Amino acid sequence: MQPSLPPESTDAPVTLASCVAEVSDIFARAFHILGGWRDLIVSAGPVQAAELDALVERLVVPALRGTPRAMTPDPASLMTGAGFIAAPQFVTGREFHFAWWLGPLAGTPLLGTTTAPSRLDLAARVNTEFLRDFRELEWYQVPEATARTHVTGPYVDHLCTFDYVITLTMPVRVGEEMVGVVGADVSVKSLEQVLLPHFLALASPVALVNASGRVVTSTEPSLPPGDVLPNGRHPLADYVQVPCPGTPFLLAMRVRAAPH
Amino acid sequence: MEPQLRPGAREAIFAQLDEAGRAEQVARRLTDAIILGVLTPGERLPSEQELARRFGVALITVRDALVMLRDAALVETRRGREGGSFVIQTDAPHGTLLQSRLRGLAQVELSDLFVYFSTILEGCAERAALRASPADADRLRGWLHTAPGSGAAGARATAGGFLLELAVLSQSPRLVREHIRLQAEFGPLLLLALGDPQARDRVAAGNREIAAAIARGEPLAARTLVADQARELSEWLLAAKTRTERGGPLYAAVATA
């Protein structure tokens, strides 16, 4: 983990608003990357599986090689997995097609350790139930239902990375039809490395929470990642919450004394 | 009918192994999965190369393990394009194998295993109750309703999947990893009681109560209920070991595994 550097020293002071803007900016740029992938997949038109896989690999694997650096947040460097998941029958004759790559893995129970990006090999996996069900999973189902980008999590990915992640997905549409989603997993750890220096520059504790109040990153020690705001120790009245535009996240700042 | 299982339960069969006695470990992992119906008769195992990759062992280790499985008449190997290693179709229950597996573990090992299992589960349940959103709680309860499968194998899949969900709801990657490792190594034994219809009903009722406690956001109640369930599974297994050590059957009344 990088030491937390102070935000650019000579620039404007860090405020709640500037922290909110930072969160929005990171997700906007991550979705911008996904948008680029989407456009190239759409413009490739109907393709065979091998062609599609080669295209997606070329697009996403460079993103999975980076390492996050505080204060210079290349959103691609936060990604631990990325790819394209085709809708049924988009790839000729295939009910399902996952073109998904994973970044290096450290000692995961099912997939072991890898040092370079590797393809998620669902064909080799014994479980087909997951394949049958993926259209009901939040990261696929919401973009399909709303035709909009979606952010899932944070949650423990218990299938691949065994990490605490946030999943970004964007529908890939041809006309009125969704032909799949492009997506990326962002590890909470990487996101923290980028956001924490900003949050620490604020005088009051803040917590970045999702729409359910689930904490992503926080400078309030009694409200760690994974906890939910409000809870028994943290009533809602103790916080002001500011939405981060373009994301489902809110930045909650404590405005009353710390809990006892 | 092919049992429909959540990813965790089946994937865990193939989780990576420790160093010592690797061929025996591969054979044991697959044997447990076969005799308890996680891998079903007629099912083709992944290729030797794929098994080696998944377990994180050498190809020769996998081949040695498959020889052990063939000698035990659990798999057969067919050649040709549609070839591979297949779980043998058999009507005979695998009671003898299960009994020898149970006798191979000391009472002190089994009870310690449950101390560890229970501790992890209690932590998962307590955290899940503190941290589950209403939507999470709904999903957990829905999982109990829609979870497929009847009989022993279905009940084990449901219970194993439910317990994994608890770990996921704790929001702790470490607890999830530990839980999967434990289920991979000992899952079939931990849930052996579910071959007993009465224990099965009690566990199913217990799971509903656990899900309800989590939905109500009551961490201590969830912890206590999970501990009760772990104790029930533990006592059942120790009783079964005592029975088999005395030369009796694995299941006291009607054998359904």
Coordinates of C-alpha atoms in Angstrom, one line a residue:
Chain A
M1 CA 0.0 0.0 0.0
Q2 CA 1.3 3.4 -1.0
P3 CA 1.8 6.0 1.8
S4 CA -0.9 8.6 1.7
L5 CA 0.5 11.7 0.0
P6 CA -1.2 15.0 0.6
P7 CA -3.2 16.2 -2.3
E8 CA -1.4 18.5 -4.7
S9 CA -0.1 21.1 -2.3
T10 CA -0.5 24.3 -4.2
D11 CA -3.9 23.6 -5.6
A12 CA -7.3 24.5 -4.2
P13 CA -8.0 23.2 -0.7
V14 CA -9.7 19.9 -0.3
T15 CA -13.4 20.2 0.5
L16 CA -16.3 17.9 0.7
A17 CA -17.3 19.1 -2.8
S18 CA -13.8 18.4 -4.2
C19 CA -13.8 14.9 -2.7
V20 CA -17.3 14.3 -4.3
A21 CA -15.9 15.5 -7.6
E22 CA -13.0 13.2 -7.3
V23 CA -15.2 10.2 -6.8
S24 CA -17.4 11.2 -9.7
D25 CA -14.4 11.8 -11.9
I26 CA -12.8 8.4 -11.3
F27 CA -16.1 6.6 -12.1
A28 CA -16.7 8.8 -15.1
R29 CA -13.3 8.0 -16.5
A30 CA -13.7 4.3 -15.8
F31 CA -17.0 4.3 -17.6
H32 CA -15.3 6.3 -20.4
I33 CA -12.9 3.4 -20.8
L34 CA -15.8 1.0 -20.9
G35 CA -17.6 3.2 -23.4
G36 CA -14.6 2.9 -25.7
W37 CA -14.6 -0.9 -25.5
R38 CA -18.4 -0.9 -26.1
D39 CA -18.0 1.2 -29.3
L40 CA -15.3 -1.0 -30.7
I41 CA -17.3 -4.2 -30.0
V42 CA -20.4 -2.6 -31.6
S43 CA -18.4 -1.5 -34.7
A44 CA -16.9 -4.9 -35.1
G45 CA -20.4 -6.1 -36.0
P46 CA -21.4 -9.8 -35.8
V47 CA -18.3 -11.8 -35.4
Q48 CA -17.2 -15.3 -34.6
A49 CA -16.2 -16.2 -31.1
A50 CA -12.5 -16.3 -31.8
E51 CA -12.5 -12.9 -33.4
L52 CA -14.5 -11.4 -30.5
D53 CA -12.2 -12.9 -27.9
A54 CA -9.2 -11.5 -29.7
L55 CA -10.7 -8.1 -29.8
V56 CA -11.8 -8.1 -26.2
E57 CA -8.4 -9.4 -25.1
R58 CA -6.6 -6.6 -27.0
L59 CA -8.9 -4.1 -25.3
V60 CA -8.9 -5.2 -21.7
V61 CA -5.7 -7.0 -20.9
P62 CA -3.6 -3.8 -21.0
A63 CA -5.9 -2.3 -18.3
L64 CA -5.2 -5.3 -16.0
R65 CA -1.4 -4.9 -16.0
G66 CA -1.3 -1.5 -14.3
T67 CA -0.7 -0.8 -10.6
P68 CA -2.6 2.0 -8.9
R69 CA -0.8 5.1 -7.7
A70 CA -2.2 7.5 -5.3
M71 CA -3.2 10.9 -6.7
T72 CA -2.6 9.9 -10.3
P73 CA -5.6 7.7 -10.6
D74 CA -5.6 6.0 -14.0
P75 CA -8.9 4.3 -13.6
A76 CA -7.7 1.4 -15.7
S77 CA -5.1 0.6 -13.1
L78 CA -7.8 0.0 -10.5
M79 CA -9.3 -2.8 -12.5
T80 CA -8.8 -6.4 -11.3
G81 CA -11.0 -8.0 -14.0
A82 CA -12.6 -6.8 -17.2
G83 CA -14.3 -8.1 -20.3
F84 CA -17.4 -8.6 -22.3
I85 CA -20.3 -10.9 -21.5
A86 CA -22.5 -11.6 -24.5
A87 CA -26.2 -11.9 -24.5
P88 CA -27.6 -15.3 -25.4
Q89 CA -27.2 -16.1 -29.1
F90 CA -25.1 -12.9 -29.8
V91 CA -22.1 -15.2 -30.5
T92 CA -23.4 -17.6 -33.2
G93 CA -24.8 -20.8 -31.8
R94 CA -23.7 -20.0 -28.2
E95 CA -26.2 -19.6 -25.4
F96 CA -23.4 -17.9 -23.3
H97 CA -20.2 -16.3 -24.1
F98 CA -17.8 -14.8 -21.5
A99 CA -14.8 -13.0 -22.8
W100 CA -13.5 -12.0 -19.3
W101 CA -9.9 -11.6 -18.1
L102 CA -8.6 -11.5 -14.6
G103 CA -5.7 -9.6 -13.3
P104 CA -2.9 -11.3 -11.3
L105 CA -4.4 -13.3 -8.4
A106 CA -2.8 -13.8 -5.0
G107 CA -3.5 -17.2 -3.4
T108 CA -7.2 -17.5 -4.2
P109 CA -8.8 -20.8 -3.0
L110 CA -10.2 -21.9 -6.3
L111 CA -7.9 -20.3 -8.9
G112 CA -4.6 -20.3 -7.1
T113 CA -1.9 -17.6 -7.8
T114 CA -1.2 -16.1 -11.2
T115 CA 1.3 -13.4 -12.1
A116 CA -0.2 -12.2 -15.4
P117 CA -3.7 -11.5 -16.6
S118 CA -5.5 -14.8 -17.4
R119 CA -8.8 -15.6 -19.1
L120 CA -11.7 -16.7 -16.9
D121 CA -12.2 -20.2 -18.2
L122 CA -15.8 -21.0 -17.7
A123 CA -15.7 -23.9 -20.1
A124 CA -13.4 -25.7 -17.7
R125 CA -15.6 -25.0 -14.7
V126 CA -17.9 -27.7 -13.6
N127 CA -20.6 -25.4 -12.7
T128 CA -23.2 -24.6 -15.3
E129 CA -25.8 -23.3 -12.9
F130 CA -23.9 -20.0 -12.7
L131 CA -24.0 -19.8 -16.5
R132 CA -27.7 -20.4 -16.6
D133 CA -28.3 -17.8 -13.9
F134 CA -26.0 -15.0 -14.9
R135 CA -28.8 -13.0 -16.5
E136 CA -30.4 -12.7 -13.1
L137 CA -27.3 -11.3 -11.5
E138 CA -27.4 -7.6 -10.7
W139 CA -24.4 -6.6 -12.9
Y140 CA -26.2 -8.0 -16.0
Q141 CA -29.8 -7.7 -15.1
V142 CA -29.9 -4.0 -14.3
P143 CA -28.1 -2.8 -17.5
E144 CA -30.5 -5.0 -19.4
A145 CA -33.6 -3.7 -17.7
T146 CA -32.6 0.0 -17.6
A147 CA -30.4 0.2 -20.7
R148 CA -28.0 2.2 -18.5
T149 CA -24.6 1.7 -16.9
H150 CA -24.7 0.1 -13.4
V151 CA -22.4 -0.2 -10.4
T152 CA -22.8 -3.3 -8.2
G153 CA -21.3 -3.6 -4.8
P154 CA -19.0 -3.4 -2.9
Y155 CA -19.3 -7.2 -2.4
V156 CA -17.0 -10.2 -1.8
D157 CA -16.5 -11.9 -5.2
H158 CA -16.7 -15.5 -4.2
L159 CA -16.3 -16.9 -7.7
C160 CA -13.0 -15.6 -9.1
T161 CA -10.9 -13.1 -7.2
F162 CA -12.1 -13.6 -3.6
D163 CA -11.6 -9.9 -3.2
Y164 CA -13.8 -7.0 -2.0
V165 CA -14.8 -5.4 -5.3
I166 CA -17.1 -3.0 -7.1
T167 CA -18.4 -4.1 -10.5
L168 CA -19.0 -1.6 -13.3
T169 CA -21.2 -2.7 -16.2
M170 CA -22.4 -1.0 -19.3
P171 CA -24.9 -2.3 -21.8
V172 CA -23.7 -2.9 -25.3
R173 CA -26.6 -2.2 -27.6
V174 CA -27.2 -2.7 -31.3
G175 CA -30.4 -0.7 -32.0
E176 CA -32.9 -1.5 -29.4
E177 CA -31.3 -4.8 -28.5
M178 CA -28.7 -5.4 -25.8
V179 CA -26.1 -7.8 -27.1
G180 CA -24.2 -8.0 -23.9
V181 CA -22.4 -5.9 -21.3
V182 CA -18.9 -4.6 -21.0
G183 CA -17.7 -4.5 -17.5
A184 CA -14.8 -4.2 -15.0
D185 CA -14.2 -5.2 -11.4
V186 CA -12.5 -2.5 -9.4
S187 CA -10.9 -3.6 -6.1
V188 CA -12.0 -1.6 -3.1
K189 CA -8.3 -1.7 -2.0
S190 CA -7.1 0.1 -5.1
L191 CA -10.0 2.6 -5.0
E192 CA -9.0 3.3 -1.4
Q193 CA -5.4 4.0 -2.3
V194 CA -6.7 6.7 -4.7
L195 CA -9.4 8.2 -2.6
L196 CA -8.1 8.1 0.9
P197 CA -5.5 10.9 0.5
H198 CA -8.3 13.2 -0.5
F199 CA -10.6 12.1 2.3
L200 CA -7.8 12.4 4.9
A201 CA -7.3 16.1 4.0
L202 CA -10.7 16.9 5.3
A203 CA -11.1 18.0 8.9
S204 CA -14.1 15.8 9.6
P205 CA -14.4 12.0 9.1
V206 CA -16.1 10.9 5.9
A207 CA -17.3 7.6 4.5
L208 CA -18.0 6.8 0.9
V209 CA -21.2 4.6 0.9
N210 CA -23.3 3.0 -1.8
A211 CA -27.1 3.4 -2.1
S212 CA -27.7 0.8 0.6
G213 CA -25.3 2.7 2.9
R214 CA -22.6 0.1 2.5
V215 CA -19.2 1.7 3.3
V216 CA -16.5 1.5 0.6
T217 CA -13.8 3.7 2.1
S218 CA -13.9 5.7 5.3
T219 CA -11.8 7.9 7.6
E220 CA -14.1 7.1 10.5
P221 CA -12.4 4.2 12.4
S222 CA -15.7 3.0 13.9
L223 CA -17.3 2.8 10.4
P224 CA -15.0 0.5 8.4
P225 CA -15.5 -0.8 4.9
G226 CA -18.4 -3.3 4.7
D227 CA -20.3 -1.7 7.6
V228 CA -23.7 0.0 6.8
L229 CA -24.6 3.6 7.6
P230 CA -26.7 4.2 9.5
N231 CA -26.2 1.7 12.3
G232 CA -26.5 1.5 16.0
R233 CA -23.5 3.6 16.6
H234 CA -23.9 5.9 13.7
P235 CA -27.4 7.5 13.4
L236 CA -28.2 9.2 10.2
A237 CA -28.6 12.5 12.0
D238 CA -24.9 12.6 12.7
Y239 CA -24.1 12.8 9.0
V240 CA -24.6 15.0 6.0
Q241 CA -24.7 12.9 2.8
V242 CA -23.8 14.3 -0.6
P243 CA -24.5 12.3 -3.8
C244 CA -21.5 11.8 -6.1
P245 CA -23.1 12.6 -9.5
G246 CA -22.9 9.8 -12.1
T247 CA -22.4 7.1 -9.4
P248 CA -24.7 5.4 -6.9
F249 CA -22.3 6.6 -4.1
L250 CA -22.7 9.2 -1.5
L251 CA -20.1 10.9 0.5
A252 CA -21.2 11.0 4.2
M253 CA -19.5 13.5 6.4
R254 CA -19.9 13.4 10.2
V255 CA -21.3 16.6 11.6
R256 CA -21.7 15.5 15.2
A257 CA -19.3 14.2 17.8
A258 CA -17.8 10.8 17.5
P259 CA -19.7 7.8 19.1
H260 CA -18.6 6.8 22.6
Chain B
M1 CA -31.6 -35.6 -12.6
E2 CA -28.6 -33.4 -12.4
P3 CA -28.5 -31.6 -9.1
Q4 CA -28.5 -27.9 -9.4
L5 CA -25.8 -26.5 -7.2
R6 CA -24.5 -23.1 -6.4
P7 CA -21.0 -22.4 -7.7
G8 CA -19.3 -22.6 -4.3
A9 CA -20.2 -26.1 -3.4
R10 CA -19.0 -27.7 -6.6
E11 CA -16.1 -25.4 -7.3
A12 CA -14.8 -26.1 -3.9
I13 CA -14.2 -29.7 -4.8
F14 CA -11.4 -28.5 -7.0
A15 CA -9.8 -25.9 -4.7
Q16 CA -6.0 -25.9 -4.4
L17 CA -4.3 -28.4 -2.1
D18 CA -1.6 -28.3 0.6
E19 CA 1.8 -29.8 0.0
A20 CA 1.9 -33.3 1.6
G21 CA 0.5 -36.5 0.0
R22 CA -1.0 -34.7 -2.9
A23 CA -2.2 -37.7 -4.9
E24 CA -4.0 -39.0 -1.8
Q25 CA -5.5 -35.6 -1.2
V26 CA -6.7 -35.3 -4.8
A27 CA -8.2 -38.8 -4.5
R28 CA -9.8 -38.0 -1.2
R29 CA -11.3 -34.8 -2.4
L30 CA -12.8 -36.5 -5.5
T31 CA -13.9 -39.6 -3.4
D32 CA -15.7 -37.4 -0.9
A33 CA -17.5 -35.6 -3.7
I34 CA -18.5 -38.8 -5.4
I35 CA -19.7 -40.8 -2.4
L36 CA -21.7 -37.9 -1.2
G37 CA -23.3 -37.2 -4.6
V38 CA -21.7 -33.8 -5.3
L39 CA -20.3 -35.3 -8.4
T40 CA -23.0 -37.5 -9.9
P41 CA -22.9 -40.9 -11.6
G42 CA -22.1 -40.7 -15.3
E43 CA -20.6 -37.2 -14.9
R44 CA -17.3 -36.7 -16.7
L45 CA -14.5 -35.3 -14.6
P46 CA -12.5 -32.4 -16.0
S47 CA -9.5 -33.5 -18.1
E48 CA -6.2 -34.6 -16.4
Q49 CA -4.6 -31.4 -17.5
E50 CA -7.5 -29.3 -16.2
L51 CA -7.5 -31.2 -12.9
A52 CA -3.8 -30.6 -12.5
R53 CA -4.2 -26.9 -13.1
R54 CA -7.2 -26.6 -10.8
F55 CA -5.7 -28.5 -7.9
G56 CA -2.3 -26.9 -8.5
V57 CA -0.5 -30.2 -8.8
A58 CA 1.6 -32.1 -11.4
L59 CA 0.0 -34.1 -14.1
I60 CA 1.5 -37.3 -12.7
T61 CA -0.1 -36.6 -9.3
V62 CA -3.5 -36.4 -10.9
R63 CA -2.9 -39.7 -12.8
D64 CA -1.9 -41.4 -9.5
A65 CA -5.0 -40.1 -7.9
L66 CA -7.2 -41.4 -10.8
V67 CA -5.6 -44.8 -10.5
M68 CA -6.7 -44.8 -6.8
L69 CA -10.2 -43.9 -7.8
R70 CA -10.3 -46.6 -10.5
D71 CA -9.1 -49.2 -8.0
A72 CA -11.9 -48.1 -5.7
A73 CA -14.3 -48.5 -8.6
L74 CA -15.5 -44.9 -8.3
V75 CA -14.5 -43.8 -11.8
E76 CA -13.9 -45.5 -15.1
T77 CA -11.7 -44.2 -17.9
R78 CA -12.9 -44.3 -21.5
R79 CA -10.7 -43.7 -24.5
G80 CA -11.4 -41.8 -27.7
R81 CA -12.9 -38.5 -28.6
E82 CA -15.7 -38.7 -26.1
G83 CA -13.3 -40.2 -23.6
G84 CA -12.3 -39.2 -20.1
S85 CA -12.8 -40.2 -16.6
F86 CA -16.5 -40.8 -15.7
V87 CA -18.1 -41.3 -12.3
I88 CA -19.3 -44.9 -12.3
Q89 CA -23.0 -45.5 -12.3
T90 CA -23.8 -47.6 -9.3
D91 CA -26.9 -48.4 -7.3
A92 CA -24.9 -49.6 -4.4
P93 CA -24.6 -46.9 -1.7
H94 CA -21.1 -45.8 -0.8
G95 CA -21.6 -46.5 2.9
T96 CA -18.5 -48.6 3.3
L97 CA -16.3 -45.9 1.9
L98 CA -17.9 -43.3 4.0
Q99 CA -17.5 -45.5 7.1
S100 CA -13.8 -46.0 6.4
R101 CA -13.3 -42.3 5.9
L102 CA -15.1 -41.6 9.2
R103 CA -13.0 -44.2 11.0
G104 CA -9.8 -42.7 9.5
L105 CA -10.4 -39.5 11.5
A106 CA -9.9 -39.5 15.2
Q107 CA -12.7 -38.3 17.4
V108 CA -10.5 -35.6 18.7
E109 CA -9.8 -34.5 15.1
L110 CA -13.5 -34.4 14.2
S111 CA -14.6 -32.5 17.3
D112 CA -11.8 -30.0 16.8
L113 CA -12.8 -29.6 13.1
F114 CA -16.3 -28.6 14.3
V115 CA -14.9 -26.2 16.9
Y116 CA -13.1 -24.4 14.0
F117 CA -16.1 -24.7 11.6
S118 CA -18.5 -23.4 14.2
T119 CA -16.2 -20.5 15.1
I120 CA -16.0 -19.4 11.5
L121 CA -19.7 -19.8 10.9
E122 CA -20.6 -17.9 14.1
G123 CA -18.4 -15.0 13.0
C124 CA -20.0 -15.0 9.6
A125 CA -23.5 -15.1 11.0
E126 CA -22.9 -12.3 13.5
R127 CA -21.3 -10.0 10.9
A128 CA -24.0 -10.9 8.3
A129 CA -26.7 -9.8 10.8
L130 CA -24.9 -6.5 11.5
R131 CA -24.2 -5.8 7.8
A132 CA -26.9 -7.4 5.6
S133 CA -29.1 -4.9 3.9
P134 CA -32.8 -5.7 3.6
A135 CA -32.2 -6.7 -0.1
D136 CA -29.4 -9.1 1.1
A137 CA -31.7 -10.6 3.7
D138 CA -34.4 -11.2 1.1
R139 CA -31.9 -12.8 -1.2
L140 CA -30.7 -15.1 1.6
R141 CA -34.3 -16.2 2.4
G142 CA -35.1 -16.6 -1.3
W143 CA -32.1 -18.8 -1.6
L144 CA -33.6 -21.2 0.9
H145 CA -36.9 -21.2 -0.9
T146 CA -35.6 -21.6 -4.4
A147 CA -32.6 -23.8 -3.6
P148 CA -33.1 -26.9 -5.6
G149 CA -32.6 -30.5 -4.9
S150 CA -34.2 -33.0 -2.6
G151 CA -32.7 -35.9 -0.8
A152 CA -29.3 -36.0 0.8
A153 CA -27.3 -34.5 -2.0
G154 CA -29.8 -31.6 -2.6
A155 CA -29.9 -30.9 1.1
R156 CA -26.1 -30.8 1.3
A157 CA -26.0 -28.5 -1.7
T158 CA -28.6 -26.2 -0.1
A159 CA -26.9 -26.1 3.3
G160 CA -23.4 -25.7 1.9
G161 CA -24.6 -22.9 -0.4
F162 CA -26.5 -21.2 2.4
L163 CA -23.5 -21.2 4.7
L164 CA -21.3 -19.8 1.9
E165 CA -23.9 -17.0 1.5
L166 CA -23.6 -16.2 5.2
A167 CA -19.8 -15.8 4.7
V168 CA -20.4 -13.6 1.6
L169 CA -22.9 -11.4 3.6
S170 CA -20.2 -10.9 6.3
Q171 CA -18.5 -8.7 3.7
S172 CA -15.2 -10.3 4.7
P173 CA -13.0 -11.8 1.9
R174 CA -10.9 -13.6 4.5
L175 CA -13.9 -15.4 6.0
V176 CA -15.1 -16.3 2.5
R177 CA -11.7 -17.8 1.6
E178 CA -11.5 -19.7 4.9
H179 CA -15.0 -21.0 4.6
I180 CA -14.4 -22.2 1.0
R181 CA -11.1 -24.0 2.0
L182 CA -12.9 -25.7 4.9
Q183 CA -15.8 -26.8 2.8
A184 CA -13.4 -28.0 0.1
E185 CA -11.5 -30.2 2.5
F186 CA -14.2 -31.4 4.9
G187 CA -17.5 -30.2 3.4
P188 CA -19.0 -33.6 2.7
L189 CA -18.1 -34.8 6.2
L190 CA -19.3 -31.7 7.9
L191 CA -22.7 -32.1 6.3
L192 CA -22.9 -35.9 6.5
A193 CA -25.8 -35.6 9.0
L194 CA -28.0 -34.4 6.1
G195 CA -28.3 -38.0 4.9
D196 CA -30.5 -38.5 7.9
P197 CA -34.1 -37.2 7.1
Q198 CA -34.7 -36.0 10.7
A199 CA -31.5 -34.1 10.9
R200 CA -32.2 -32.7 7.4
D201 CA -35.5 -31.3 8.6
R202 CA -34.0 -29.8 11.7
V203 CA -31.2 -28.1 9.7
A204 CA -33.6 -26.8 7.1
A205 CA -35.8 -25.3 9.9
G206 CA -32.6 -23.9 11.6
N207 CA -31.5 -22.3 8.4
R208 CA -34.8 -20.5 8.1
E209 CA -34.4 -19.2 11.7
I210 CA -30.9 -18.1 10.9
A211 CA -32.0 -16.2 7.8
A212 CA -34.8 -14.6 9.9
A213 CA -32.4 -13.5 12.6
I214 CA -30.2 -11.9 10.0
A215 CA -33.2 -10.2 8.4
R216 CA -34.1 -8.8 11.9
G217 CA -30.5 -7.6 12.3
E218 CA -30.0 -9.6 15.5
P219 CA -26.3 -10.6 15.5
L220 CA -26.3 -12.5 18.8
A221 CA -29.4 -14.5 17.9
A222 CA -27.8 -15.4 14.5
R223 CA -24.6 -16.4 16.2
T224 CA -26.4 -18.6 18.7
L225 CA -28.5 -20.3 16.1
V226 CA -25.5 -21.1 13.9
A227 CA -23.6 -22.5 16.9
D228 CA -26.6 -24.7 17.7
Q229 CA -26.6 -26.0 14.2
A230 CA -22.9 -26.7 14.2
R231 CA -23.2 -28.5 17.5
E232 CA -26.0 -30.6 16.1
L233 CA -24.0 -31.6 13.0
S234 CA -21.0 -32.3 15.2
E235 CA -22.9 -34.5 17.6
W236 CA -24.6 -36.4 14.8
L237 CA -21.2 -37.1 13.2
L238 CA -19.6 -38.3 16.5
A239 CA -22.6 -40.5 17.1
A240 CA -22.2 -42.0 13.6
K241 CA -18.6 -42.6 14.2
T242 CA -19.4 -44.4 17.5
R243 CA -22.0 -46.5 15.7
T244 CA -19.6 -47.5 12.9
E245 CA -16.7 -48.2 15.4
R246 CA -19.1 -50.6 17.0
G247 CA -19.7 -52.2 13.7
G248 CA -23.2 -50.7 13.2
P249 CA -24.5 -48.7 10.3
L250 CA -23.6 -45.2 9.4
Y251 CA -27.2 -44.0 9.6
A252 CA -29.2 -45.2 12.6
A253 CA -32.6 -45.7 11.0
V254 CA -33.3 -45.5 7.3
A255 CA -30.2 -45.0 5.2
T256 CA -30.9 -42.5 2.4
A257 CA -27.5 -41.4 1.3

